[in-house]
Amino acid sequence: MKNRQIAHWSRDKGFEGLLLFAQALEEGTFHYSYESYKIPALNCHYLCYDIMRTANDINKKMLMDGNFVPLAEEFEQMISEDLFIKSNIDSAGTLLYTRDRNAKYHNLLNDDLKSKIKHYPEIASFVKDICEANNFYLSELLNVVLDNIFTDNYSYKNGDAVYRASRMFITDLVNSGYSKEYIYFTVLDFFFNPLKPVECSPETVTALFNCFTFEEYGYRATFGINKKARHIFSKIEYLTVREPTKREQQQFNLYKRDDCVVSLNVKAIDVYSAFESAIGYINTILALHKISQHDTKLFISSKAVLEKICDDDTYEKGILIQSPPNPMKKKGNSSDIHAIFYDISLLNEIDPPVSFFRAIALHSGATETRNISNQLLNLWTIIETLIDAKRDNEDKINTICATLCAVLNRVYLYSNINQLLCDVKACASCDIEEIINKPSYNNEDMDSVEKFALLLSLKDNSQYLTEIMNSLIDFPLLQYRINYFSNYVFVDSKSIYEYLHRHEKRIRWQIMRIYRNRNMIVHSGASMPYRNMIVENLHFYVDVLLDTLIEYYHLGLLSHSSIYESISNQQITYYVSLGIPIDNKGKQTAIPINKDNALQLIFNGYSGNPIKKALDSAINRNRVNHSMTSIPEKTDTSSELL
């Protein structure tokens, strides 16, 4: 989370809720935010489109019936929980009821899959039409935000409603065609520009919603090109090729005498979407040329000047836009030393399976391409390469879902608390390490994440948690998350299981969504509007899977099937310790959390990747030694760490 200054904000009624809203919007649209904080691919509005599209593809025999199972589950849960549907469409809970041949009503929840494939698209079409009538869905989201921000007795419940509505708002914008870059910079300029005072009033929230008109505008996009590309583009009627101005030479780094610029007109909902459309046209032309010529000496600048076309055919002042950051090239928390360690230890000391090397090559290919569809195909192939077996009497996709869910859930809670701790440290006005070390612990080997988890889960530590909360007055989003874990997740074993189980279901739905889009790309070249969002999630899934396999390789376990069996058994054992009746007989036992069982119930003994933690410790020791001795700057100390 970014530590933004808010001295230009008024602190009137609604300050806390409005700031949470602004911080949630920024976090949800930031490319490198933590994966679990990313916005959902779908809300109730656009899930309806997925329902209708998938049912149509199944009826055309393009997809198997099984693709509808996770969608039906998600649709049913949405109808039972979504505030918009419950408030405006289905207050009586009868939306899934239909008449049979005997004119008797029955609940479609109890029907077979074929019946759901037939009836759910009809219900989805109805819900979609209600959402889109006079922008009813967005209007209702606006009302939810306003009602909960400017309430007389603001509480956690209000913050929860604001947070969820903010995520649904971004999801709607992205699926309707707005680029995340445009939303992100709009939010930054609206809320975090120190030159623009922010009043805490309903008019401010309404003004932000009004920034998104959903109207298409005409833009002229201008790119820099070389002499070779000029010969191609000059033959295309709707392109304009000319000599660059001096300013354009600087903007596009055009230093050769024969360099030129090419311009084309496009229509789009925002300037960043216009850039993507324009560069898509240009790259298609180059790709067509390469089919016959296979020529790689064609240059096109990664930047473009976008000018909005006015009604009188004049142009507004141009904006220089660079290609947005490739999500595949985001840096994680690992340093170059970590990478060196992986390289040397894997290649010198361990002999991983051949499939691992294939996966690494595919990951490299996915990293280098900017085409989102190609990234998805490469990353999905990694999943199929590494999960290289299927269980008896089960489709391969179901094996992938079960395996990935177990792998991701293994690290989920630790990753959540680790990220929250990092955000708190970056934003708090006090020394967080000092606070989390105040309580006395039986196990002094605990790391900071485990100590923070104990602060969140044990009521005896409430005074220290209050101290942290008081240091985050200007960060209500972090206060909301601390409240959420402390009072709603880390209550007992039952609440922890429900949190993990919900995450597991959502991973499965997302994996199946990725799989459907993979099939659409392969068979028809199409994809859904949320494609970019699910690729970012898929990248995260792949990275966690690779990290997990490397961790097990260092333990001497090289068989993937044995690794996944070990993780699956750990998950079952964990659920038993949480009081879950694995044989589906009896009720779940809610085990209270205390200082003796807290870490076991929360993390199941997982305390981070031991290889990375050991290396971090070595790096820290080396840093301390380095500061105490006069080591020349260019001394290579990597061998000492290894």
XYZ file of C-alpha atoms in Angstrom, residues 228-453:
226
model
C 11.936 0.167 -43.065
C 8.542 0.512 -41.361
C 7.806 3.677 -43.365
C 7.710 1.733 -46.632
C 5.028 -0.543 -45.181
C 2.851 2.022 -43.405
C 2.867 4.509 -46.312
C 0.936 1.974 -48.412
C -1.974 1.786 -45.925
C -4.786 4.238 -46.762
C -5.994 5.095 -43.267
C -2.459 5.749 -41.932
C -0.632 9.057 -42.254
C 3.160 8.941 -42.518
C 5.152 12.193 -42.304
C 8.409 13.748 -41.143
C 8.657 14.202 -37.356
C 8.685 17.595 -35.690
C 11.615 18.438 -33.409
C 9.452 17.752 -30.391
C 8.441 14.354 -31.784
C 12.095 13.510 -32.436
C 12.753 14.043 -28.717
C 9.603 12.250 -27.562
C 10.240 9.123 -29.656
C 14.067 9.175 -29.624
C 14.234 9.497 -33.428
C 17.901 10.223 -34.169
C 18.295 8.870 -37.717
C 17.653 11.092 -40.746
C 15.108 8.724 -42.302
C 13.023 8.197 -39.141
C 9.353 9.208 -39.435
C 6.081 9.187 -37.548
C 2.849 7.381 -38.369
C -0.618 8.499 -37.226
C -4.010 6.808 -37.176
C -7.442 7.575 -35.761
C -9.121 5.245 -33.268
C -12.197 5.330 -31.057
C -12.056 4.322 -27.412
C -13.618 4.915 -24.014
C -10.421 6.459 -22.571
C -6.993 7.588 -23.714
C -5.144 4.462 -22.475
C -7.634 2.169 -24.199
C -7.112 4.270 -27.340
C -3.364 3.669 -27.055
C -3.906 -0.105 -26.771
C -6.249 -0.102 -29.784
C -3.797 1.922 -31.849
C -0.771 -0.186 -31.017
C -2.882 -3.275 -31.714
C -3.573 -2.010 -35.250
C 0.067 -1.146 -35.849
C 1.376 -4.467 -34.538
C -1.144 -6.373 -36.658
C 0.167 -4.665 -39.791
C 3.747 -5.500 -38.819
C 2.765 -9.093 -38.045
C 1.116 -9.485 -41.458
C 4.320 -8.244 -43.074
C 6.382 -10.728 -41.073
C 4.278 -13.641 -42.341
C 5.947 -13.321 -45.724
C 9.118 -11.399 -44.892
C 10.003 -12.591 -41.382
C 11.676 -9.184 -41.056
C 12.705 -8.102 -37.560
C 14.268 -4.769 -38.535
C 10.989 -2.876 -38.203
C 10.993 -0.209 -35.482
C 7.956 1.288 -33.773
C 8.256 3.392 -30.636
C 6.874 2.058 -27.365
C 5.448 5.549 -26.797
C 2.677 7.387 -28.623
C 1.175 10.857 -28.556
C -2.619 10.656 -28.144
C -4.689 13.678 -29.209
C -8.413 13.769 -28.530
C -10.417 14.694 -31.646
C -12.865 17.547 -31.005
C -16.253 18.003 -32.677
C -14.837 20.582 -35.117
C -12.104 18.112 -36.197
C -9.408 19.973 -34.260
C -7.220 18.240 -31.708
C -6.728 18.759 -28.003
C -3.174 19.009 -26.692
C -1.508 15.630 -27.024
C -0.605 13.316 -24.139
C 2.583 11.230 -24.348
C 1.728 7.678 -23.288
C 4.118 4.775 -22.853
C 3.102 1.138 -22.945
C 1.822 0.200 -19.483
C 4.164 -1.955 -17.392
C 4.136 -5.594 -18.376
C 2.509 -7.393 -15.398
C 4.764 -10.357 -16.123
C 7.850 -8.249 -15.388
C 6.901 -7.054 -11.936
C 9.591 -7.589 -9.347
C 8.823 -9.673 -6.318
C 10.448 -9.470 -2.915
C 13.473 -11.500 -3.982
C 16.821 -9.887 -4.683
C 19.406 -10.845 -7.309
C 21.161 -12.816 -4.564
C 18.068 -15.032 -4.232
C 18.131 -15.662 -7.970
C 21.837 -16.545 -7.876
C 21.182 -18.929 -5.008
C 18.402 -20.643 -6.950
C 20.587 -20.931 -10.044
C 23.630 -22.388 -8.300
C 21.877 -24.668 -5.843
C 19.462 -26.093 -8.415
C 21.984 -26.634 -11.177
C 24.941 -27.744 -9.035
C 23.318 -29.645 -6.195
C 19.897 -30.818 -7.392
C 18.636 -32.545 -10.528
C 15.035 -31.323 -10.995
C 12.648 -33.147 -13.364
C 12.771 -32.290 -17.075
C 9.269 -30.798 -16.816
C 10.633 -28.156 -14.435
C 13.128 -26.925 -17.054
C 10.354 -26.852 -19.660
C 8.234 -24.775 -17.287
C 11.081 -22.301 -16.701
C 11.533 -21.860 -20.462
C 7.800 -21.241 -20.870
C 7.879 -18.719 -18.027
C 10.711 -16.889 -19.778
C 8.655 -16.795 -22.979
C 5.623 -15.463 -21.112
C 7.763 -12.772 -19.492
C 9.165 -11.518 -22.784
C 5.889 -11.221 -24.711
C 3.592 -8.244 -24.240
C 0.637 -10.025 -25.830
C -1.764 -10.920 -23.012
C -3.261 -13.916 -24.826
C 0.202 -15.390 -25.413
C 1.050 -14.826 -21.752
C -2.079 -16.720 -20.735
C -1.300 -19.634 -23.068
C 2.320 -19.924 -21.882
C 1.408 -19.690 -18.202
C -1.385 -22.223 -18.540
C 0.986 -24.606 -20.326
C 3.322 -24.296 -17.307
C 0.466 -25.402 -15.046
C -0.266 -28.424 -17.234
C 3.454 -29.226 -17.495
C 4.084 -29.163 -13.736
C 0.828 -30.834 -12.702
C 1.738 -33.685 -14.988
C -0.649 -36.415 -13.836
C -4.323 -36.833 -13.087
C -6.108 -38.685 -10.356
C -8.186 -41.779 -11.071
C -11.645 -41.209 -12.573
C -11.060 -37.453 -12.763
C -10.616 -34.988 -15.605
C -7.199 -33.323 -15.798
C -8.725 -29.897 -15.119
C -10.221 -31.136 -11.840
C -6.826 -32.499 -10.796
C -5.285 -29.112 -11.615
C -7.949 -27.343 -9.539
C -7.503 -29.640 -6.530
C -3.700 -29.447 -6.659
C -3.436 -25.684 -7.144
C -6.027 -25.033 -4.424
C -3.994 -27.102 -1.949
C -0.709 -25.428 -2.967
C -2.131 -21.902 -2.722
C -4.055 -22.499 0.504
C -0.884 -23.848 2.109
C 0.694 -20.371 2.022
C -2.456 -18.232 1.925
C -2.822 -17.070 5.527
C 0.908 -16.564 6.025
C 1.082 -14.507 2.813
C -1.917 -12.429 3.899
C -0.484 -11.568 7.299
C 2.970 -10.981 5.816
C 1.581 -8.497 3.279
C -0.539 -6.763 5.905
C 2.502 -6.430 8.158
C 4.558 -4.951 5.293
C 1.820 -2.395 4.587
C 1.464 -1.490 8.258
C 5.224 -0.980 8.615
C 5.248 1.279 5.544
C 2.395 3.471 6.793
C 2.384 3.462 10.618
C 3.638 6.455 12.561
C 5.467 4.254 15.103
C 7.977 1.397 15.212
C 5.845 -1.689 14.524
C 8.666 -4.151 15.207
C 9.040 -2.693 18.670
C 5.323 -3.153 19.386
C 5.015 -6.728 18.156
C 8.035 -7.682 20.281
C 6.503 -6.315 23.489
C 4.486 -9.429 24.502
C 6.471 -12.350 25.918
C 6.373 -15.507 23.803
C 7.190 -19.102 24.672
C 8.953 -19.544 21.342
C 11.601 -16.897 20.759
C 12.355 -18.293 17.267
C 9.117 -16.881 15.877
C 9.435 -14.436 13.005
C 7.670 -11.064 12.782
C 4.747 -12.465 10.779
C 3.993 -15.076 13.440
C 4.257 -12.489 16.234
C 1.907 -10.185 14.342
C -0.552 -13.059 13.902
